[in-house]
Coordinates of C-alpha atoms in Angstrom, one line a residue:
X83 CA 19.7 6.0 0.4
X84 CA 17.5 7.2 -2.7
X85 CA 20.1 6.2 -5.1
X86 CA 20.4 2.9 -3.8
X87 CA 17.8 1.4 -5.5
X88 CA 18.6 2.6 -9.6
X89 CA 20.8 0.9 -9.7
X90 CA 18.6 -3.2 -8.8
X91 CA 15.4 -1.3 -10.3
X92 CA 17.6 -1.7 -14.1
X93 CA 19.1 -4.7 -13.3
X94 CA 16.1 -6.2 -13.3
X95 CA 14.8 -5.2 -16.1
X96 CA 17.3 -6.9 -17.5
X97 CA 16.8 -10.3 -15.6
X98 CA 13.1 -10.6 -16.1
X99 CA 13.3 -10.2 -19.5
X100 CA 14.1 -13.3 -19.6
X101 CA 12.2 -16.8 -18.9
X102 CA 14.4 -18.0 -16.0
X103 CA 17.6 -16.8 -15.4
X104 CA 18.6 -20.9 -16.0
X105 CA 17.2 -20.1 -19.4
X106 CA 20.1 -17.3 -20.0
X107 CA 22.8 -18.9 -18.7
X108 CA 22.3 -22.2 -20.3
X109 CA 22.2 -19.8 -24.1
X110 CA 24.7 -21.7 -26.7
X111 CA 26.1 -17.8 -27.7
X112 CA 29.8 -18.2 -27.7
X113 CA 29.0 -14.0 -26.6
X114 CA 26.9 -15.1 -23.8
X115 CA 27.6 -15.5 -20.0
X116 CA 28.1 -19.5 -19.1
X117 CA 26.9 -20.4 -16.0
X118 CA 30.7 -22.1 -15.5
X119 CA 31.8 -18.1 -14.9
X120 CA 28.7 -16.2 -13.8
X121 CA 28.5 -15.0 -10.8
X122 CA 32.2 -14.3 -10.6
X123 CA 32.6 -12.2 -8.2
X124 CA 31.0 -9.8 -5.6
X125 CA 29.5 -7.6 -7.7
X126 CA 27.2 -10.1 -9.4
X127 CA 26.6 -12.0 -6.6
X128 CA 24.7 -8.8 -5.3
X129 CA 23.4 -8.0 -9.2
X130 CA 21.6 -10.8 -9.1
X131 CA 20.2 -9.6 -5.3
X132 CA 19.4 -6.9 -5.6
X133 CA 17.1 -7.6 -8.8
X134 CA 15.1 -9.3 -6.3
X135 CA 14.5 -6.4 -4.7
X136 CA 13.5 -5.4 -7.7
X137 CA 10.2 -7.6 -8.0
X138 CA 7.6 -5.0 -5.2
X139 CA 8.9 -2.5 -8.5
X140 CA 7.1 -3.6 -11.4
X141 CA 4.0 -3.4 -12.9
X142 CA 0.8 -5.0 -11.2
X143 CA 3.1 -4.7 -7.8
X144 CA 4.7 -0.9 -5.6
X145 CA 5.5 0.7 -9.0
X146 CA 1.2 0.8 -10.5
X147 CA -1.8 -1.4 -10.0
X148 CA -1.3 -2.6 -6.5
X149 CA -2.8 0.0 -4.4
X150 CA -5.4 1.7 -6.9
X151 CA -6.6 -1.3 -8.9
X152 CA -6.8 -3.1 -6.2
X153 CA -6.1 -2.8 -2.5
X154 CA -7.8 0.3 -2.2
X155 CA -11.0 -1.4 -4.2
X156 CA -10.8 -4.1 -2.2
X157 CA -11.6 -2.9 1.3
X158 CA -13.3 0.8 -0.3
X159 CA -10.2 3.1 0.4
X160 CA -11.3 4.6 -2.6
X161 CA -14.4 5.5 -4.4
X162 CA -13.6 5.5 -8.3
X163 CA -14.2 9.0 -10.7
X164 CA -15.8 7.3 -13.8
X165 CA -16.7 3.4 -14.5
X166 CA -13.7 2.2 -16.1
X167 CA -12.8 -1.2 -17.3
X168 CA -13.0 -4.1 -14.9
X169 CA -12.0 -1.9 -12.5
X170 CA -16.5 -1.6 -11.8
X171 CA -16.1 -5.7 -10.6
X172 CA -13.1 -5.1 -8.2
X173 CA -14.8 -2.2 -6.6
X174 CA -17.2 -4.4 -5.6
X175 CA -15.4 -7.6 -4.7
X176 CA -16.0 -9.8 -8.0
X177 CA -13.2 -10.0 -10.1
X178 CA -13.0 -10.4 -13.4
X179 CA -11.4 -13.5 -14.7
X180 CA -10.0 -12.0 -17.7
X181 CA -9.2 -8.5 -15.1
X182 CA -5.7 -7.1 -16.4
X183 CA -4.7 -6.0 -12.7
X184 CA -5.1 -9.0 -11.4
X185 CA -3.8 -11.2 -14.3
X186 CA -0.6 -8.3 -14.2
X187 CA -0.3 -8.8 -10.4
X188 CA -0.2 -12.2 -10.5
X189 CA 2.0 -12.9 -12.4
X190 CA 4.5 -9.9 -11.4
X191 CA 3.9 -12.2 -7.4
X192 CA 5.8 -15.5 -8.8
X193 CA 8.2 -13.3 -11.0
X194 CA 9.7 -11.3 -7.8
X195 CA 10.2 -14.8 -6.4
X196 CA 11.7 -16.1 -9.7
X197 CA 14.4 -13.1 -9.0
X198 CA 14.7 -14.2 -5.9
X199 CA 15.5 -17.9 -6.3
X200 CA 16.8 -16.1 -8.6
X201 CA 19.3 -14.9 -5.9
X202 CA 19.9 -17.6 -3.9
X203 CA 21.0 -19.8 -6.9
X204 CA 23.2 -17.1 -7.7
X205 CA 25.0 -17.3 -3.9
X206 CA 25.0 -20.9 -3.8
X207 CA 27.0 -21.6 -7.3
X208 CA 29.4 -18.2 -5.7
X209 CA 30.8 -20.2 -2.5
X210 CA 32.9 -22.3 -1.9
X211 CA 35.1 -23.0 1.3
X212 CA 38.5 -21.1 0.7
X213 CA 36.2 -17.8 0.4
X214 CA 37.9 -15.8 3.4
X215 CA 35.9 -15.6 6.3
X216 CA 34.8 -11.3 4.8
X217 CA 32.8 -12.6 1.8
X218 CA 31.1 -15.9 3.5
X219 CA 29.7 -13.3 5.9
X220 CA 28.6 -10.9 2.7
X221 CA 27.4 -14.5 1.1
X222 CA 25.2 -15.2 4.1
X223 CA 23.9 -11.4 4.9
X224 CA 22.5 -11.7 0.5
X225 CA 20.8 -15.1 1.1
X226 CA 18.5 -13.8 4.1
X227 CA 17.5 -10.4 2.2
X228 CA 16.8 -13.2 -1.2
X229 CA 14.8 -15.3 1.3
X230 CA 13.3 -11.7 3.1
X231 CA 12.3 -11.3 -0.4
X232 CA 10.8 -14.3 -1.1
X233 CA 8.4 -14.5 1.9
X234 CA 7.7 -10.9 1.1
X235 CA 6.3 -11.7 -2.3
X236 CA 4.3 -15.2 -1.0
X237 CA 2.9 -13.0 1.7
X238 CA 1.3 -10.3 -1.8
X239 CA 0.3 -14.0 -2.7
X240 CA -1.1 -14.8 -0.5
X241 CA -3.8 -12.1 0.6
X242 CA -4.8 -11.6 -2.7
X243 CA -5.7 -15.2 -3.7
X244 CA -6.1 -17.6 -0.7
X245 CA -8.5 -17.6 2.3
X246 CA -9.8 -21.1 3.0
X247 CA -7.5 -22.0 5.5
X248 CA -8.5 -25.6 4.5
X249 CA -8.5 -24.5 1.1
X250 CA -5.6 -23.6 -1.4
X251 CA -3.0 -21.5 -1.6
X252 CA -0.5 -20.7 -4.0
X253 CA 2.1 -22.6 -6.5
X254 CA 5.7 -22.9 -4.5
X255 CA 8.5 -23.0 -5.7
X256 CA 12.2 -23.6 -3.8
X257 CA 14.4 -22.7 -7.0
X258 CA 13.9 -21.1 -10.3
X259 CA 11.6 -23.7 -12.9
X260 CA 14.7 -25.6 -14.9
X261 CA 12.0 -27.6 -16.9
X262 CA 7.9 -26.7 -18.6
X263 CA 7.1 -29.4 -15.0
X264 CA 8.5 -27.8 -12.9
X265 CA 7.0 -23.9 -13.6
X266 CA 3.7 -26.1 -13.9
X267 CA 3.9 -26.6 -9.8
X268 CA -0.3 -26.8 -8.2
X269 CA -1.5 -25.4 -5.5
X270 CA -0.7 -26.3 -2.2
X271 CA -2.5 -26.0 0.7
X272 CA -3.1 -22.7 2.7
X273 CA -1.9 -24.2 5.5
X274 CA 1.4 -25.6 3.8
X275 CA 1.5 -21.8 1.6
X276 CA 1.6 -20.4 5.2
X277 CA 4.7 -22.8 6.6
X278 CA 6.4 -22.1 3.7
X279 CA 6.3 -18.4 4.1
X280 CA 7.0 -18.8 8.3
X281 CA 10.4 -21.4 7.6
X282 CA 11.0 -18.9 4.8
X283 CA 11.8 -16.2 7.5
X284 CA 13.4 -18.4 9.7
X285 CA 15.5 -19.3 7.9
X286 CA 16.2 -15.7 6.7
X287 CA 16.1 -13.9 10.1
X288 CA 19.8 -16.0 11.4
X289 CA 22.1 -14.1 8.3
X290 CA 20.2 -10.1 8.9
X291 CA 20.8 -10.3 12.3
X292 CA 23.1 -7.4 13.1
X293 CA 22.3 -6.4 9.9
X294 CA 21.4 -2.1 10.6
X295 CA 21.1 -0.6 6.5
X296 CA 17.1 0.5 6.0
X297 CA 16.9 -0.4 2.7
X298 CA 17.6 -3.6 2.6
X299 CA 16.3 -6.0 5.1
X300 CA 16.9 -6.3 8.2
X301 CA 16.6 -9.3 11.4
X302 CA 13.6 -7.5 12.5
X303 CA 11.6 -6.5 9.2
X304 CA 11.9 -10.5 8.7
X305 CA 9.8 -10.9 12.3
X306 CA 7.7 -7.8 11.8
X307 CA 6.6 -9.5 8.3
X308 CA 6.9 -13.3 9.9
X309 CA 4.2 -11.8 13.1
X310 CA 2.2 -10.4 10.7
X311 CA 2.3 -14.2 8.6
X312 CA 1.4 -15.7 12.3
X313 CA -1.4 -13.2 13.0
X314 CA -2.8 -14.5 9.5
X315 CA -2.1 -18.0 9.6
X316 CA -4.0 -17.9 12.6
X317 CA -0.7 -19.1 15.3
X318 CA -1.9 -16.9 17.7
X319 CA 0.8 -17.3 20.6
X320 CA 3.5 -17.2 18.6
X321 CA 3.1 -14.1 17.1
X322 CA 2.6 -13.2 20.6
X323 CA 6.3 -14.4 21.8
X324 CA 7.7 -12.7 18.7
X325 CA 5.4 -9.4 19.1
X326 CA 6.6 -8.9 22.5
X327 CA 10.3 -9.7 21.2
X328 CA 10.4 -6.9 18.7
X329 CA 8.6 -4.3 21.1
X330 CA 11.2 -5.0 24.3
X331 CA 14.3 -5.7 22.1
X332 CA 14.5 -4.1 18.1
X333 CA 15.1 -0.4 19.5
X334 CA 11.7 1.0 17.5
X335 CA 9.1 3.1 18.8
X336 CA 6.6 5.3 17.9
X337 CA 8.6 8.8 16.0
X338 CA 7.3 12.2 17.7
X339 CA 3.7 13.4 15.6
X340 CA 5.9 15.9 13.7
X341 CA 7.4 13.1 11.7
X342 CA 4.4 10.5 11.6
X343 CA 1.9 13.5 10.3
X344 CA 4.8 14.6 7.6
X345 CA 6.3 10.4 6.6
X346 CA 3.9 9.8 3.9
X347 CA 5.1 12.5 1.4
X348 CA 8.5 11.3 0.2
X349 CA 10.7 13.6 2.2
X350 CA 13.6 11.3 2.9
X351 CA 14.4 14.1 6.3
X352 CA 11.1 11.7 7.8
X353 CA 11.3 8.2 6.0
X354 CA 13.4 5.1 7.4
X355 CA 12.7 6.3 10.8
X356 CA 12.7 4.8 14.2
X357 CA 8.9 3.6 13.4
X358 CA 10.0 1.7 11.1
X359 CA 11.0 -2.1 10.4
X360 CA 10.6 -2.3 6.6
X361 CA 9.3 -0.1 4.4
X362 CA 9.8 -0.1 -0.2
X363 CA 12.2 2.4 -1.2
X364 CA 11.3 4.7 -4.2
X365 CA 13.2 7.0 -5.8
X366 CA 11.9 9.5 -9.4
X367 CA 13.8 8.5 -12.2
X368 CA 14.3 11.3 -14.6
X369 CA 14.9 8.8 -17.5
X370 CA 11.8 7.3 -17.4
X371 CA 8.5 8.6 -17.8
X372 CA 5.9 6.2 -15.6
X373 CA 6.2 2.8 -15.1
X374 CA 4.8 2.0 -18.7
X375 CA 7.8 0.5 -19.6
X376 CA 8.1 -2.3 -17.0
X377 CA 10.9 -1.2 -14.8
X378 CA 10.9 1.7 -12.6
X379 CA 12.5 3.3 -9.5
X380 CA 9.8 5.0 -8.3
X381 CA 6.0 4.6 -8.1
X382 CA 3.2 5.8 -10.7
X383 CA 0.5 4.8 -8.1
X384 CA 0.2 8.2 -6.8
X385 CA -0.5 9.6 -10.5
X386 CA -3.7 7.4 -10.3
X387 CA -5.7 8.8 -7.5
X388 CA -3.9 11.8 -8.3
X389 CA -5.2 14.8 -6.4
X390 CA -7.5 17.6 -8.3
X391 CA -6.7 21.3 -8.1
X392 CA -8.4 24.6 -8.7
X393 CA -6.7 26.0 -11.4
X394 CA -6.3 29.0 -10.2
X395 CA -7.0 30.9 -13.9
X396 CA -10.5 29.4 -14.6
X397 CA -12.9 31.6 -16.5
X398 CA -15.0 35.2 -15.0
X399 CA -18.2 34.6 -16.3
X400 CA -20.4 31.6 -14.0
X401 CA -20.9 28.1 -16.0
X402 CA -24.1 26.4 -15.1
X403 CA -22.2 22.9 -16.6
X404 CA -18.9 23.6 -14.5
X405 CA -19.6 24.8 -11.5
X406 CA -17.5 28.1 -12.4
X407 CA -14.4 25.8 -12.3
X408 CA -11.9 24.5 -14.0
X409 CA -9.7 21.0 -13.2
X410 CA -6.5 21.0 -14.6
X411 CA -6.5 17.8 -15.4
X412 CA -2.7 17.3 -16.4
X413 CA -1.2 16.5 -12.9
X414 CA -1.4 13.0 -13.2
X415 CA -5.2 10.9 -13.9
X416 CA -7.2 11.2 -11.1
X417 CA -8.5 7.8 -11.0
X418 CA -9.3 7.3 -7.8
X419 CA -11.2 9.5 -4.7
X420 CA -11.4 8.5 -1.3
X421 CA -15.0 6.9 -0.5
X422 CA -17.2 9.1 1.3
X423 CA -18.2 5.6 4.1
X424 CA -14.1 7.0 4.9
X425 CA -15.0 10.5 5.4
X426 CA -17.6 10.0 7.8
X427 CA -15.9 6.9 9.7
X428 CA -13.3 9.8 10.4
X429 CA -15.5 11.4 12.2
X430 CA -16.7 13.9 9.0
X431 CA -20.8 14.4 9.8
X432 CA -21.4 16.6 7.2
X433 CA -23.2 16.4 4.1
X434 CA -21.0 17.3 0.9
X435 CA -20.8 21.3 -0.2
X436 CA -23.4 23.1 -1.9
X437 CA -22.8 22.9 -5.8
X438 CA -22.6 26.5 -7.0
X439 CA -19.4 28.6 -5.9
X440 CA -20.6 32.1 -4.7
X441 CA -20.0 34.9 -6.0
X442 CA -16.6 36.5 -3.3
X443 CA -18.0 40.3 -2.2
X444 CA -13.6 41.1 -1.7
X445 CA -12.9 39.4 -5.2
X446 CA -10.3 42.1 -7.1
X447 CA -11.1 41.3 -10.8
X448 CA -7.1 43.6 -11.5
X449 CA -4.9 42.1 -9.4
X450 CA -4.1 38.5 -9.9
X451 CA -5.5 36.0 -9.0
X452 CA -4.8 33.4 -5.8
X453 CA -6.6 31.7 -3.6
X454 CA -7.4 34.8 -1.2
X455 CA -8.3 36.2 -4.1
X456 CA -11.3 34.4 -6.6
X457 CA -14.1 35.4 -7.8
X458 CA -15.9 32.2 -7.4
X459 CA -15.6 30.5 -3.6
X460 CA -17.1 28.0 -1.6
X461 CA -20.1 28.8 0.3
X462 CA -18.8 29.9 3.3
X463 CA -20.9 29.6 5.5
X464 CA -20.5 25.9 5.1
X465 CA -17.0 26.9 4.6
X466 CA -16.4 28.1 7.8
X467 CA -18.6 24.9 9.2
X468 CA -15.9 22.4 7.9
X469 CA -13.4 24.1 9.4
X470 CA -15.0 23.5 12.7
X471 CA -15.7 20.2 12.1
X472 CA -12.7 19.1 11.2
X473 CA -11.5 20.1 14.2
X474 CA -13.3 17.0 16.2
X475 CA -12.6 14.5 13.4
X476 CA -9.7 12.1 14.4
X477 CA -6.2 13.8 12.9
X478 CA -5.2 11.4 10.1
X479 CA -8.4 12.3 8.3
X480 CA -6.8 15.9 7.4
X481 CA -2.9 12.9 6.7
X482 CA -4.8 10.9 4.2
X483 CA -7.6 13.1 2.8
X484 CA -7.9 16.5 1.0
X485 CA -11.8 18.5 1.4
X486 CA -12.3 20.1 -2.0
X487 CA -11.7 24.1 -1.2
X488 CA -10.9 23.4 2.0
X489 CA -7.8 22.9 2.4
X490 CA -4.8 23.6 -0.3
X491 CA -1.0 22.3 -1.9
X492 CA 0.9 24.3 -4.5
X493 CA -0.2 23.6 -7.8
X494 CA 2.8 23.5 -10.8
X495 CA 4.5 27.0 -10.2
X496 CA 5.0 26.4 -6.5
X497 CA 1.7 28.6 -5.3
X498 CA -1.3 27.9 -2.6
X499 CA -4.3 26.6 -4.5
X500 CA -7.6 24.2 -2.5
X501 CA -8.3 21.2 -3.4
X502 CA -10.6 20.3 -5.9
X503 CA -13.8 17.8 -7.2
X504 CA -12.7 16.5 -10.7
X505 CA -14.9 17.7 -14.0
X506 CA -17.1 14.1 -14.2
X507 CA -17.9 14.8 -10.4
X508 CA -19.9 17.5 -10.4
X509 CA -22.4 16.2 -11.8
X510 CA -23.2 14.0 -8.5
X511 CA -23.3 16.7 -6.1
X512 CA -23.9 13.9 -3.3
X513 CA -21.1 13.0 -3.0
X514 CA -17.8 14.4 -1.1
X515 CA -15.0 13.4 -4.0
X516 CA -12.3 13.9 -0.7
X517 CA -9.2 13.6 -3.0
X518 CA -6.4 11.4 -2.0
X519 CA -3.6 12.2 0.9
X520 CA -1.2 10.1 1.7
X521 CA 1.4 9.0 -0.8
X522 CA 1.1 12.3 -3.0
X523 CA 3.1 14.9 -3.7
X524 CA 2.6 18.4 -1.4
X525 CA 4.4 20.1 -3.6
X526 CA 3.2 20.4 -6.8
X527 CA 1.9 17.9 -9.1
X528 CA 2.6 14.1 -9.9
X529 CA 3.9 14.7 -13.3
X530 CA 6.8 17.1 -11.9
X531 CA 8.4 14.2 -10.9
X532 CA 8.4 12.3 -13.9
X533 CA 5.1 10.3 -12.8
X534 CA 7.9 8.5 -10.2
X535 CA 6.7 9.3 -6.7
X536 CA 9.4 8.9 -4.2
X537 CA 6.6 8.5 -1.2
X538 CA 8.1 5.3 -0.1
X539 CA 4.9 2.5 0.8
X540 CA 5.5 0.9 4.7
X541 CA 5.4 -2.8 5.0
X542 CA 5.9 -2.6 9.0
X543 CA 5.7 -0.2 11.3
X544 CA 5.8 -0.4 15.4
X545 CA 1.8 1.1 15.2
X546 CA 1.3 -1.2 13.4
X547 CA 3.2 -4.2 15.6
X548 CA 1.8 -2.2 18.9
X549 CA -2.1 -2.6 17.2
X550 CA -1.2 -6.9 16.5
X551 CA 0.0 -7.5 20.1
X552 CA -3.2 -5.6 21.6
X553 CA -4.9 -8.1 19.2
X554 CA -3.5 -10.9 21.0
X555 CA -3.3 -9.9 24.7
X556 CA -6.9 -8.6 24.8
X557 CA -8.6 -11.6 25.7
X558 CA -5.5 -12.3 28.5
X559 CA -4.7 -9.0 29.2
X560 CA -7.1 -6.5 28.3
X561 CA -6.1 -3.4 30.4
X562 CA -2.4 -4.1 28.3
X563 CA -4.0 -4.5 24.8
X564 CA -6.0 -0.8 25.9
X565 CA -2.2 0.6 26.7
X566 CA -1.1 -0.3 23.4
X567 CA -3.9 1.0 21.5
X568 CA -3.7 4.5 23.2
X569 CA -0.3 4.5 23.1
X570 CA -1.3 4.5 18.5
X571 CA -4.5 7.4 20.0
X572 CA -2.3 9.5 21.2
X573 CA 0.9 10.1 18.9
X574 CA -2.5 11.1 16.2
X575 CA -3.6 13.4 18.0
X576 CA -0.3 15.1 19.2
X577 CA -0.2 14.0 23.2
X578 CA 3.0 11.7 24.7
X579 CA 2.5 8.5 23.6
X580 CA 3.6 6.9 27.0
X581 CA 0.9 9.0 29.7
X582 CA -2.8 9.1 30.0
X583 CA -4.2 11.6 28.0
X584 CA -7.5 13.6 27.2
X585 CA -8.6 11.3 24.7
X586 CA -7.5 7.8 26.5
X587 CA -10.6 5.2 25.6
X588 CA -11.2 4.4 28.3
X589 CA -12.4 0.4 27.4
X590 CA -11.9 -2.3 24.3
X591 CA -16.0 -0.7 23.9
X592 CA -14.7 2.9 23.9
X593 CA -16.5 5.5 21.9
X594 CA -14.9 5.8 18.5
X595 CA -14.8 8.3 15.6
X596 CA -17.8 5.8 13.7
X597 CA -20.9 6.7 13.3
X598 CA -23.3 5.4 15.7
X599 CA -24.6 2.4 13.2
X600 CA -21.1 1.8 12.3
X601 CA -19.7 -1.4 12.9
X602 CA -16.9 -0.1 14.5
X603 CA -17.9 2.5 16.8
X604 CA -17.3 1.1 20.2
X605 CA -14.7 -1.8 18.7
X606 CA -11.2 0.8 19.8
X607 CA -8.5 -2.3 18.2
X608 CA -10.7 -2.6 15.0
X609 CA -10.6 1.2 14.3
X610 CA -7.5 2.4 15.6
X611 CA -6.0 -0.5 12.7
X612 CA -8.8 1.0 9.9
X613 CA -7.3 4.9 11.5
X614 CA -3.9 4.3 11.6
X615 CA -2.9 2.2 8.9
X616 CA -5.8 3.6 6.5
X617 CA -4.4 3.8 2.3
X618 CA -1.6 1.9 3.4
X619 CA -2.8 -1.4 2.9
X620 CA -2.7 -2.9 5.4
X621 CA -7.6 -3.0 5.7
X622 CA -7.6 -5.7 3.5
X623 CA -5.3 -7.8 6.1
X624 CA -7.7 -7.5 8.1
X625 CA -10.5 -7.1 7.2
X626 CA -9.8 -10.7 5.6
X627 CA -8.7 -13.0 8.3
X628 CA -11.2 -11.0 10.7
X629 CA -13.9 -11.8 7.7
X630 CA -16.0 -8.4 8.3
X631 CA -16.5 -8.2 4.5
X632 CA -20.7 -8.1 5.0
X633 CA -20.3 -6.2 8.0
X634 CA -18.0 -3.3 5.3
X635 CA -20.6 -3.4 2.7
X636 CA -23.4 -2.7 5.0
X637 CA -21.1 0.4 5.8
X638 CA -19.7 1.5 3.0
X639 CA -23.6 0.2 1.1
X640 CA -22.3 2.0 -2.6
X641 CA -19.9 2.1 -4.5
X642 CA -19.3 4.4 -7.7
X643 CA -21.1 1.1 -9.9
X644 CA -23.7 0.8 -7.6
X645 CA -24.6 -1.0 -4.5
X646 CA -22.7 -3.3 -3.4
X647 CA -22.5 -7.1 -2.5
X648 CA -21.5 -9.6 0.2
X649 CA -20.4 -12.7 -1.5
X650 CA -19.5 -15.4 1.4
X651 CA -15.6 -16.5 1.2
X652 CA -15.7 -15.2 -2.0
X653 CA -15.5 -12.2 -1.5
X654 CA -11.7 -12.6 -0.4
X655 CA -10.2 -13.6 -2.4
X656 CA -9.0 -12.9 -6.0
X657 CA -9.7 -16.2 -8.7
X658 CA -6.2 -16.9 -10.6
X659 CA -6.1 -15.3 -14.1
X660 CA -7.8 -17.1 -16.7
X661 CA -4.5 -16.9 -19.0
X662 CA -3.2 -18.9 -15.7
X663 CA -5.5 -21.0 -16.1
X664 CA -5.3 -22.2 -19.3
X665 CA -1.9 -22.7 -19.4
X666 CA -1.9 -25.1 -16.9
X667 CA -4.4 -26.9 -19.6
X668 CA -6.9 -26.7 -16.2
X669 CA -5.7 -28.3 -13.8
X670 CA -4.8 -25.9 -11.9
X671 CA -7.6 -25.3 -8.9
X672 CA -9.4 -21.8 -9.0
X673 CA -10.1 -20.0 -6.0
X674 CA -13.6 -20.5 -4.2
X675 CA -16.6 -20.4 -6.4
X676 CA -15.3 -18.1 -9.7

């Protein structure tokens, strides 16, 4: 399934390099393609469709910026290894109008919309009543996919650039702009923007019924996304009916823990599984190193938050400045690490380890070095205390984060080595600096995959649906809500999903793993959504619609760039980039009070 994606990324690269598909078709060069003959085959129509799938594989989205330079900073999944450029303002939810990451994301969301609209126009241009029924059926399927992609693009834009139900949403495009005036559409209201996405998905669903290719949009992908849109837009009755339909009729089920614990790391055997409603397909691009050239089949995001490995070949004598650790920084950038407050929220209560490693009495200098034969090791008392403490934490901690000098993965030679702290953080002994683990390469370094990670990114999966369903019924049927929360909770602890277990919550305000001062300490619904979907970009979706930013700031307190602050509703929304405001000659409404 992975190899399908390369074709449409390459096509998208060619298409997106042009101002619009209409411009491409209307140029006067006699050697070019004319709109009168293009598309002239079903294959050409499909190329336009598959280009719309490539909209998610852009620099501002899932190949580079979306998580490490965006969502992970806004929701505090990550802290920063250093005070990088304008990421500090993002980390404090006060994004600069000139921020290149926010600007690129805004641009690429609308590129995704344009590619999807171009596909819809190609489908309409090719359609005629004399086509065989098989081709008409295929074109209808293509139309459903293109509509889904357009809705998905707008979904990403809405959770970035709107918050006020009575305020401004996004410019709405249902066709490829043909003139400058059409390109400069004003911002619609937030309500109109959500309604546009809802209508687009409703239009898509009939065309997707019965389709099962997991790498493409399906009926259940569209219905799952629509349920999330309903929740964000405040249409809870509509959401409840749709969530119940998904649960009872989709055939989806929570996968066993053995699959769940292995489904986020690029293993094809565990991706596109029975739990997935839709995930963005990634594959290693052997012909392109990283996402810098534009489109790529894989993701460079894990390069940015790549783990820091302990170099097994460090020097014999201790160093006061580097604490006898020489970290191998060639496996990726390692710009992001898990914010310490997240480690505590999972239930890990130990403080940071001692700064200095201690001499290993069992070190054999004549033998090859390995994690079992190192001259300096983590203090054994702290090491054992960590292991004991980990036994009592939420199991999802070990799926999402890796503890320096305790957890192991494989180095570039295939040897087990410890996760390390970055050299820059050794001067901050109070920071635990656990490494990112979800979506990273557990079998080596990111550069061994051409910085093109093949870990897929879930957009909607059944655990998400279960927890949303619990949310909509908790006031009318708290027992049912609790049962759906416990289904997800049981799976995380490797218990059967549908039977009572020793780890079940007894009530909706039961005790979670969060610390007593954490606002999630006795809110099992919010805690489970946070823990279950950690590092998948969903917590930001929840923070915004619940408007719990102020509570989050009080819990996280500070980040790499200093104390955090809450700026009312502006906290939840990103600004329209300065370049876009200038392009509109100041006639586009800015978000919030930016």
